[in-house]
CSV table of C-alpha atoms in Angstrom, one decimal:
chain,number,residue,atom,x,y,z
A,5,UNK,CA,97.4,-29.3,31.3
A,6,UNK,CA,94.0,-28.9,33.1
A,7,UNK,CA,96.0,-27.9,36.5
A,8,UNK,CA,97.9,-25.2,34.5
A,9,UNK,CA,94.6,-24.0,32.9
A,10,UNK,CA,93.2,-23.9,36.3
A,11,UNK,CA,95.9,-22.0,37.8
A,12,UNK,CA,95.8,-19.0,35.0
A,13,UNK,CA,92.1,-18.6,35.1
A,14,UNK,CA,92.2,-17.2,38.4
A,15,UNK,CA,94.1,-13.9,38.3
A,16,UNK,CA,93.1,-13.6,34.4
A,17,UNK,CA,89.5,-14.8,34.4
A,18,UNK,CA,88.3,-11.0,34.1
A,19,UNK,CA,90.6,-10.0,31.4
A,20,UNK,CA,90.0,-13.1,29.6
A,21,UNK,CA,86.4,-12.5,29.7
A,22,UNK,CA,86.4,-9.1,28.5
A,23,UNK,CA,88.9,-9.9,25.9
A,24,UNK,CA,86.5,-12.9,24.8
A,25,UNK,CA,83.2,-10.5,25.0
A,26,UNK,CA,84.6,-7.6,23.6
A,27,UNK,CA,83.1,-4.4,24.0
A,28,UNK,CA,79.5,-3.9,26.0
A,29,UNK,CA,76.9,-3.7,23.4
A,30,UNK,CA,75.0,-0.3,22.8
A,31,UNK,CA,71.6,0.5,24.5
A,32,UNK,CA,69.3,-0.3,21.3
A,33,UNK,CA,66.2,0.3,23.2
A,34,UNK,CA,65.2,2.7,25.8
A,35,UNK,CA,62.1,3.1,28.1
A,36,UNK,CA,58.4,3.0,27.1
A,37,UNK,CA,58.5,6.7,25.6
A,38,UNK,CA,62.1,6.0,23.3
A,39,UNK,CA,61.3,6.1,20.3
A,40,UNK,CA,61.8,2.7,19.4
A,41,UNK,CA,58.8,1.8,21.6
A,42,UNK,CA,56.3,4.7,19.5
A,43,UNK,CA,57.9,5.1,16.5
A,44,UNK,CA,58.7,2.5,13.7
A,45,UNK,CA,62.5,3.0,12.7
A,46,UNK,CA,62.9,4.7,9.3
A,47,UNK,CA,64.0,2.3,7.1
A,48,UNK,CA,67.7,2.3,5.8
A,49,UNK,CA,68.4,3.1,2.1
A,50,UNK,CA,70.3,0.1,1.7
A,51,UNK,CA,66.9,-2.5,2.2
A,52,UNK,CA,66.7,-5.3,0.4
A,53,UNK,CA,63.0,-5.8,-1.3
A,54,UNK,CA,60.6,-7.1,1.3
A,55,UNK,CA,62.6,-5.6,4.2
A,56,UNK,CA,60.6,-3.1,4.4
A,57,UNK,CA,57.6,-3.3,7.0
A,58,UNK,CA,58.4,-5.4,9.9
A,59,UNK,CA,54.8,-7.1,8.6
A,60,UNK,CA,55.4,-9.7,5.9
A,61,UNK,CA,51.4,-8.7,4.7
A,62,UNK,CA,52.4,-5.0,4.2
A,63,UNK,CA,56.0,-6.0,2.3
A,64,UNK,CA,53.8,-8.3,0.0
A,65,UNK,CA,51.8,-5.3,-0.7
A,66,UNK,CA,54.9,-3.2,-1.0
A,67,UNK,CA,56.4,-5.7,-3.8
A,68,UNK,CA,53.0,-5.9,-6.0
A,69,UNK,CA,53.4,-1.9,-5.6
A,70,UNK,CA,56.7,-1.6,-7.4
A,71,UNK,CA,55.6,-4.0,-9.8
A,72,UNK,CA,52.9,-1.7,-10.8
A,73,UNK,CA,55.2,0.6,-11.9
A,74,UNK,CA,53.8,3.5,-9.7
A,75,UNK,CA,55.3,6.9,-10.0
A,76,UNK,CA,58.3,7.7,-7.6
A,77,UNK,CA,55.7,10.2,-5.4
A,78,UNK,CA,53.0,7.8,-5.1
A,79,UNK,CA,55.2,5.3,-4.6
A,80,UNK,CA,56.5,7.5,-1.7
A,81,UNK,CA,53.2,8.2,-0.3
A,82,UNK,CA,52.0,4.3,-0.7
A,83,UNK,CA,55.4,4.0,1.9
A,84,UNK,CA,53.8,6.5,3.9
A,85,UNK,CA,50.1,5.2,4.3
A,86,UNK,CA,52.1,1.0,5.0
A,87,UNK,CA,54.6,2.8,7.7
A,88,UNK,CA,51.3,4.1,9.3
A,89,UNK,CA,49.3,1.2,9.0
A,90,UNK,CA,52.3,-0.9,10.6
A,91,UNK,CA,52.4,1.6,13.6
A,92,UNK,CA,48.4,1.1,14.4
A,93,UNK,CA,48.4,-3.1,14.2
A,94,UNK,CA,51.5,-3.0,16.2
A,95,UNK,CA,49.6,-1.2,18.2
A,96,UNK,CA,46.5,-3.1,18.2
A,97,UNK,CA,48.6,-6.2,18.8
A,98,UNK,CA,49.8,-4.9,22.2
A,99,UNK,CA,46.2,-4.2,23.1
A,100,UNK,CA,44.9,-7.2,22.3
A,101,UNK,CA,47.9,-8.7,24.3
A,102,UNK,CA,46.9,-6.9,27.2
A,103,UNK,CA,43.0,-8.0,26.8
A,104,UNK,CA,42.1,-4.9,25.4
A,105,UNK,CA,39.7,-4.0,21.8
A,106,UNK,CA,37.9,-7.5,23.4
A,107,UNK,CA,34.5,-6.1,20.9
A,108,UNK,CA,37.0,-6.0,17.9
A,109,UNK,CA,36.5,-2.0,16.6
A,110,UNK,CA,39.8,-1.1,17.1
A,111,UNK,CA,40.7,-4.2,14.7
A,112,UNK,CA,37.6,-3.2,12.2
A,113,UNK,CA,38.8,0.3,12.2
A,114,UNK,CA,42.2,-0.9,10.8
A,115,UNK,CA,40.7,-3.5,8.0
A,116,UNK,CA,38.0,-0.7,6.7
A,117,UNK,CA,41.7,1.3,6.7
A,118,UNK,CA,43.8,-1.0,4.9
A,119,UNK,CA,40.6,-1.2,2.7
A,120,UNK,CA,41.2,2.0,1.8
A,121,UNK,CA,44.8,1.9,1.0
A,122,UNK,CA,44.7,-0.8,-1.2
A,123,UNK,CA,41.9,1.4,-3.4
A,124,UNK,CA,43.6,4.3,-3.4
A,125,UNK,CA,46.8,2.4,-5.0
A,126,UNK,CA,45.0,0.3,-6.8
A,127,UNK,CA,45.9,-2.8,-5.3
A,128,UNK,CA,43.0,-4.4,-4.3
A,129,UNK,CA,42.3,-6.1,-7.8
A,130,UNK,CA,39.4,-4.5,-9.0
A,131,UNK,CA,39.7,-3.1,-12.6
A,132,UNK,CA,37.5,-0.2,-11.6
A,133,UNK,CA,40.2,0.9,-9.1
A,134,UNK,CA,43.0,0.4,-11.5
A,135,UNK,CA,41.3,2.6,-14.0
A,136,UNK,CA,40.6,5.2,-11.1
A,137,UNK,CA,44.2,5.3,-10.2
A,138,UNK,CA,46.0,4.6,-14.0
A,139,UNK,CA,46.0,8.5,-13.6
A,140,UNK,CA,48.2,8.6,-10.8
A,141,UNK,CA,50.7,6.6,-12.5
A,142,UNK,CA,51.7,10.1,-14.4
A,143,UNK,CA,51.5,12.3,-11.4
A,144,UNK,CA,47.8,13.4,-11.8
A,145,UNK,CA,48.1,15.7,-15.1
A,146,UNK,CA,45.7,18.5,-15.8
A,147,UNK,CA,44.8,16.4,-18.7
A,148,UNK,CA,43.2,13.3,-16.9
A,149,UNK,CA,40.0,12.8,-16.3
A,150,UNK,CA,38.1,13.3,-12.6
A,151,UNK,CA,36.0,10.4,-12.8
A,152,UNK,CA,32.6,12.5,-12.0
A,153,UNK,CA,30.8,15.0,-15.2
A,154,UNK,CA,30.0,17.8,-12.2
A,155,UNK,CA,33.7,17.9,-11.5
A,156,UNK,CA,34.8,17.6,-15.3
A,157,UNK,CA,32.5,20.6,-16.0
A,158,UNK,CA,33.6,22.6,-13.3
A,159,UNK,CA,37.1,22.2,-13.9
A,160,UNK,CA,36.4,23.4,-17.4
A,161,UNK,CA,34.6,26.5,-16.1
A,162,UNK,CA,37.4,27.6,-13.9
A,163,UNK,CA,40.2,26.7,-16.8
A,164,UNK,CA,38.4,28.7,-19.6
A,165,UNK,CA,37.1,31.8,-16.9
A,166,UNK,CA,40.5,34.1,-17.1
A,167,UNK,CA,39.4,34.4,-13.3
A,168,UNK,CA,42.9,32.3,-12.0
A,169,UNK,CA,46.6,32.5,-12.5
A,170,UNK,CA,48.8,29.5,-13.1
A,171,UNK,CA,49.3,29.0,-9.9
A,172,UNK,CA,45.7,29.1,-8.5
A,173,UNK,CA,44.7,26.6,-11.6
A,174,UNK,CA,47.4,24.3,-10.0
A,175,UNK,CA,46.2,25.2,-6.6
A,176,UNK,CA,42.6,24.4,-7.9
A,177,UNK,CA,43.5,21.2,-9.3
A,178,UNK,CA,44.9,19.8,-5.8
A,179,UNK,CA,41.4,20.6,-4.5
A,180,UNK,CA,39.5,19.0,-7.3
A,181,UNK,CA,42.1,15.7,-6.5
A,182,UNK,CA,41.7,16.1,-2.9
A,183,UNK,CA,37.8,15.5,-3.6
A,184,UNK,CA,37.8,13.0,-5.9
A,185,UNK,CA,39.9,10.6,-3.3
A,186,UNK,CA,37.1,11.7,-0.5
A,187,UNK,CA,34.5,9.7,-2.8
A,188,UNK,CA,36.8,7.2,-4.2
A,189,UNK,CA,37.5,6.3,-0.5
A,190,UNK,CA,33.2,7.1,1.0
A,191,UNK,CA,32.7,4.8,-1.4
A,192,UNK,CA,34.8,2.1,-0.6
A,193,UNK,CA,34.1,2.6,2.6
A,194,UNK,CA,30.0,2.5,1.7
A,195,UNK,CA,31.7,-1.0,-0.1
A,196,UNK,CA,32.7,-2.7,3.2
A,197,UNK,CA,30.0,-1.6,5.4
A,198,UNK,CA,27.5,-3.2,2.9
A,199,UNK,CA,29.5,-6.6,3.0
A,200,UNK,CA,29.2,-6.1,6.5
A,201,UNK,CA,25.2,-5.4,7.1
A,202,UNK,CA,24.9,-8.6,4.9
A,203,UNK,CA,27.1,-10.8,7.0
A,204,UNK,CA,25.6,-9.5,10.3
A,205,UNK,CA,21.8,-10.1,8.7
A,206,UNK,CA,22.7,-13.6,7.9
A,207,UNK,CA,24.3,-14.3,11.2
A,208,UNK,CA,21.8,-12.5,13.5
A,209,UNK,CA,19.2,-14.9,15.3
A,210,UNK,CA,16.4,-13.8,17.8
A,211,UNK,CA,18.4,-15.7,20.7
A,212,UNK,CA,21.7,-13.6,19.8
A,213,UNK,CA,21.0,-10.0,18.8
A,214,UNK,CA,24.4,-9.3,18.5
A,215,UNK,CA,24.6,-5.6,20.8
A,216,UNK,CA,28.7,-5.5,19.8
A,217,UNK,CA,28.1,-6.1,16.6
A,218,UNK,CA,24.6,-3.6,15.7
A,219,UNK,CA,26.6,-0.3,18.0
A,220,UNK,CA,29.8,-1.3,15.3
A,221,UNK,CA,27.8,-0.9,12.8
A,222,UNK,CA,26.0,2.2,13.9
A,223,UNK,CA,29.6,4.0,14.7
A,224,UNK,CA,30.3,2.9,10.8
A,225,UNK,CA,26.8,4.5,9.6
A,226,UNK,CA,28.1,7.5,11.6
A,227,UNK,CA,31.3,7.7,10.3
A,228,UNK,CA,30.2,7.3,6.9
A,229,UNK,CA,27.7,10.1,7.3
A,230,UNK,CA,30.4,12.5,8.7
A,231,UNK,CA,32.4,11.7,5.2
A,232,UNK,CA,29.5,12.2,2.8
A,233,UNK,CA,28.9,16.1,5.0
A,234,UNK,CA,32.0,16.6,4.2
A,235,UNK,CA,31.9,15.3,0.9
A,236,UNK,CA,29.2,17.9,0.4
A,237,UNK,CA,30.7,20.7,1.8
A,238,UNK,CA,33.6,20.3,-0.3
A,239,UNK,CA,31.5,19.9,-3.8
A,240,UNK,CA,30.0,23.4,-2.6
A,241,UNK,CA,33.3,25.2,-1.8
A,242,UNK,CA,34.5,23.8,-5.4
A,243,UNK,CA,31.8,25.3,-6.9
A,244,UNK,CA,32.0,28.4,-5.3
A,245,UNK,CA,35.7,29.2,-6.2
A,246,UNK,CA,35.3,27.7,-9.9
A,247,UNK,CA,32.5,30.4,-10.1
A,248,UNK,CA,34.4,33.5,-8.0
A,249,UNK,CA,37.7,32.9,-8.4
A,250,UNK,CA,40.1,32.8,-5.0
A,251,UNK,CA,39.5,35.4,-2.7
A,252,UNK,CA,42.2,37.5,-1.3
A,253,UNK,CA,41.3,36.7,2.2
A,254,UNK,CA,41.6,32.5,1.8
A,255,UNK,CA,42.4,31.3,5.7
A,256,UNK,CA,44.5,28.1,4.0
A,257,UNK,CA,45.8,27.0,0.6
A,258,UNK,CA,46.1,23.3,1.6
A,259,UNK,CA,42.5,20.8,0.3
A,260,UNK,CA,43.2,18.6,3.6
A,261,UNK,CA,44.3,21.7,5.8
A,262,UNK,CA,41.0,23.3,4.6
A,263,UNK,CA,38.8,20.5,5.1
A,264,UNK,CA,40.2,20.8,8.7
A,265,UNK,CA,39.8,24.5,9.3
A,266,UNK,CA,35.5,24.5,8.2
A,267,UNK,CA,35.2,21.0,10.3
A,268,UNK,CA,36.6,22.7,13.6
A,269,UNK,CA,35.1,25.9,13.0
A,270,UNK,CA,31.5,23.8,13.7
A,271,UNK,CA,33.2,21.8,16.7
A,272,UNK,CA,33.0,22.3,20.2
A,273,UNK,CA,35.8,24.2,20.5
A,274,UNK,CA,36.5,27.2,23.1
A,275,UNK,CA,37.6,30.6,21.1
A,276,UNK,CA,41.2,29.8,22.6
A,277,UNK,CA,41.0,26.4,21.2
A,278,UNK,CA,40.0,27.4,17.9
A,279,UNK,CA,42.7,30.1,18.0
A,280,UNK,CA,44.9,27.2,18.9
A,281,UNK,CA,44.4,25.1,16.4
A,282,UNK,CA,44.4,27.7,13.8
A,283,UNK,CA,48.4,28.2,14.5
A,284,UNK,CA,48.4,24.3,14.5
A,285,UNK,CA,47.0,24.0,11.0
A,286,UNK,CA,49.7,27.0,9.7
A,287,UNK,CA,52.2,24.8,11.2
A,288,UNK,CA,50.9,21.4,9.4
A,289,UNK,CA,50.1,23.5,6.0
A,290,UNK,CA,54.3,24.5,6.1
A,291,UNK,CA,55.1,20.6,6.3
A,292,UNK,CA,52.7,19.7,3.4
A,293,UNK,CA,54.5,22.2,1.4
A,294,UNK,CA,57.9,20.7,2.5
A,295,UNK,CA,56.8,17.5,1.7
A,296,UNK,CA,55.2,18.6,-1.9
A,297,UNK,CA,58.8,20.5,-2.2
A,298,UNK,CA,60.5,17.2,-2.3
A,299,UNK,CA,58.1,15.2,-3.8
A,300,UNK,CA,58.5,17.6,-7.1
A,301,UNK,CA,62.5,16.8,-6.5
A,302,UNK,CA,62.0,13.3,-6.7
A,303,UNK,CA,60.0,13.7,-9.6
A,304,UNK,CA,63.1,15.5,-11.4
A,305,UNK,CA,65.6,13.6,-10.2
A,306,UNK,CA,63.7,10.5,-11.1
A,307,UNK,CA,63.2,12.2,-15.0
A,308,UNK,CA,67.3,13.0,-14.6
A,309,UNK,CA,68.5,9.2,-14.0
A,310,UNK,CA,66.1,7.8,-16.3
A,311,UNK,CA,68.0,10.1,-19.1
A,312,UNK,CA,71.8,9.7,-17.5
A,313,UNK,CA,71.0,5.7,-17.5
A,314,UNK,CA,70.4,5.5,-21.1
A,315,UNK,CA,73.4,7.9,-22.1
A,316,UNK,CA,75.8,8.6,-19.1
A,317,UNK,CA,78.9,7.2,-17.8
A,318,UNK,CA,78.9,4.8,-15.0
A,319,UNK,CA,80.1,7.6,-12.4
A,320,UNK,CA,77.5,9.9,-13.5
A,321,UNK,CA,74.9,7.4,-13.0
A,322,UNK,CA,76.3,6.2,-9.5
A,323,UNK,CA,76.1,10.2,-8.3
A,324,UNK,CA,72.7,10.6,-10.0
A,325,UNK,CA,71.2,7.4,-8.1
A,326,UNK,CA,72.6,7.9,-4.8
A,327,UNK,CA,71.1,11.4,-5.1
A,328,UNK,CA,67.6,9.9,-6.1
A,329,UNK,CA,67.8,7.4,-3.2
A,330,UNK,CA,68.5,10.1,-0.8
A,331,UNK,CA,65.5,12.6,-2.6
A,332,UNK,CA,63.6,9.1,-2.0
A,333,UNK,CA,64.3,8.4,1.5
A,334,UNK,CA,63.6,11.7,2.9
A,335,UNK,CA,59.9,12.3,0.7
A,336,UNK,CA,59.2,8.8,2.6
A,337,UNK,CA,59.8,10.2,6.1
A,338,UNK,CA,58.0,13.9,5.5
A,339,UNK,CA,55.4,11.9,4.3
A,340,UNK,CA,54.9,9.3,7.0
A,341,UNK,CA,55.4,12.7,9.3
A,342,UNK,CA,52.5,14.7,7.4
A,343,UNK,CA,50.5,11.6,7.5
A,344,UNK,CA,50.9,11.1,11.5
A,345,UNK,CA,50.0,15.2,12.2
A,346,UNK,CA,47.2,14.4,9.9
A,347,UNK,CA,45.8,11.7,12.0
A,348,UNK,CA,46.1,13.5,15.2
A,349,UNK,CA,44.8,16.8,13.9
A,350,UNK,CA,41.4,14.6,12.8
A,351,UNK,CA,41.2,12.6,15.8
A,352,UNK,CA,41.1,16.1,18.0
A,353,UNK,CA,39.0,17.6,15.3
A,354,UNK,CA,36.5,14.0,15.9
A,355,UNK,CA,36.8,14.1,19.8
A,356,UNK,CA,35.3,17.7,19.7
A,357,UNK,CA,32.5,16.9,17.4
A,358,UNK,CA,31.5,13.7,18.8
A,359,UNK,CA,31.5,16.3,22.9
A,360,UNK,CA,28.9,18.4,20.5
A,361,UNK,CA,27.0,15.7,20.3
């Protein structure tokens, strides 16, 4: 038998093989600039819970999320601000493989950021976040409450002046949003650099002054101060509008796009540049209203299955779910999109202020 095996494999030993093997496999990942290598993959709409970050920290976060019971579109953005936080410690992993971020900022920079997250959703445990973000759990109504009297009163003003339309007062209301998260995160961030100062004031000892630690701590302060300016600046435009009313010849509609626009009109940009980026921030304003687009879709078709669920027919429901999983997925990729153009639109905005300096 072993002769007679030995004789066939000869002439056949290739077609065997490939008969065994089947079919190569496909390329799954290309060079350093595929998008495999920069991108995380979008994640199917098929995933089971906890397959959804690559990170078993940010799908435990996801998890307590949907337990919360968060709306559909913060739900969406929550997706969003993980996917983003994934991509950066990936990141920071292969620079820390490569002996790089040896004095730690880099890795700082990401824990003062995942800080944030967990505020903004509420998932850090405090039952002064939870309160700040119950809100959120109905989309952010007119009716809820700011969380600051100067804000409370000027949203009064402007509601009760007969200076804005419906659409302005909704307009209005993003901004007055938009600023409340700018102090909710300042002061978490004011939060952690606190805890910090302590711990370094405990440690520090006259043989080890701790350089690394003190310029960390001093890029913080610097940061921080950069936040609370614009903190300011943003109370005063508020003001100002719930007073005047929009004027016809508003540069941007967008809070964030705005916020962008008056910080690179003080940076050290060229007239080109600023000419530039002004395009730029038209073109990042259009995909924020994309996004909002489908986030008000997945809203509705959220509000639609709850209703076909309770008196529909199974077929119905199937065709109304697989619609509100599709509304879903896509809301979860604009989103993660916005947030990236975001990011790089404030780090060039940051490089150019910190050349000023």
């Amino acid at each position: 038998m072993a002769s007679r095996r030995a004789g066939v494999s000869v002439p056949m030993a290739p077609l065997l093989l490939l008969l065994l093997l089947g079919p190569p496999p496909a390329v799954s990942h290309g060079g350093k600039y595929s998008r495999e290598k920069n991108e995380p993959p979008p994640p199917p709409a098929s995933r089971e819970p906890g397959e959804e970050f690559r990170m078993e920290k940010l799908n435990q976060l996801w998890e307590k999320a949907r337990r919360l019971h968060l709306s559909p579109v913060k739900l969406a953005e929550l997706h969003a601000d993980l996917k983003m936080q994934e991509r950066d410690e990936l990141s920071l992993k292969k620079l820390k493989a490569e002996g790089l971020d040896q004095d730690g900022e880099k890795e700082a920079s990401l824990v003062r950021n995942l800080n944030v997250i967990l505020a903004r959703y509420g998932l850090d445990g405090r039952k002064d976040a939870q309160v700040v973000h119950s809100n959120a759990l109905a989309g952010d109504t007119q009716d809820d409450g700011l969380g600051d009297p100067r804000l409370e009163k000027l949203w009064h003003k402007a509601k009760t002046s007969g200076k804005f339309s419906p659409e302005e007062l909704a307009k209005l209301w993003r901004e007055f949003l938009h600023h409340r998260d700018k102090v909710h995160e300042y002061n978490v961030l004011l939060d952690t650099l606190s805890r910090a100062e302590e711990a370094y004031n405990n440690a520090i000892s006259p043989v080890d002054p701790s350089h690394g630690k003190a310029d960390d701590l001093y890029d913080r302060h610097r940061e921080l101060k950069a936040k609370l300016h614009s903190i300011h600046q943003g109370l005063d435009r508020l003001r100002k509008v719930s007073h005047q009313g929009y004027g016809a010849a508003a540069e941007f509609e967008e809070p964030r796009v705005i916020d962008l626009w008056d910080l690179a009109q003080t940076a050290n940009f060229t007239k080109k540049e600023l000419e530039s980026f002004r395009e730029e921030l038209k073109h990042f304003e259009a995909k924020i209203e994309k996004h909002n687009h489908y986030q008000k879709q997945l809203e509705i078709s959220h509000e639609k299955l709850k209703h076909v669920e309770r008196v529909g027919s199974q077929e119905h429901v199937s065709r109304n779910r697989e619609k509100y999983v599709l509304l879903e997925e896509k809301t979860k990729e604009l989103g993660y999109k916005v947030r990236k153009h975001l990011q790089d639109l404030s780090s060039r905005v940051s490089r150019a202020r910190h050349n000023e300096l």
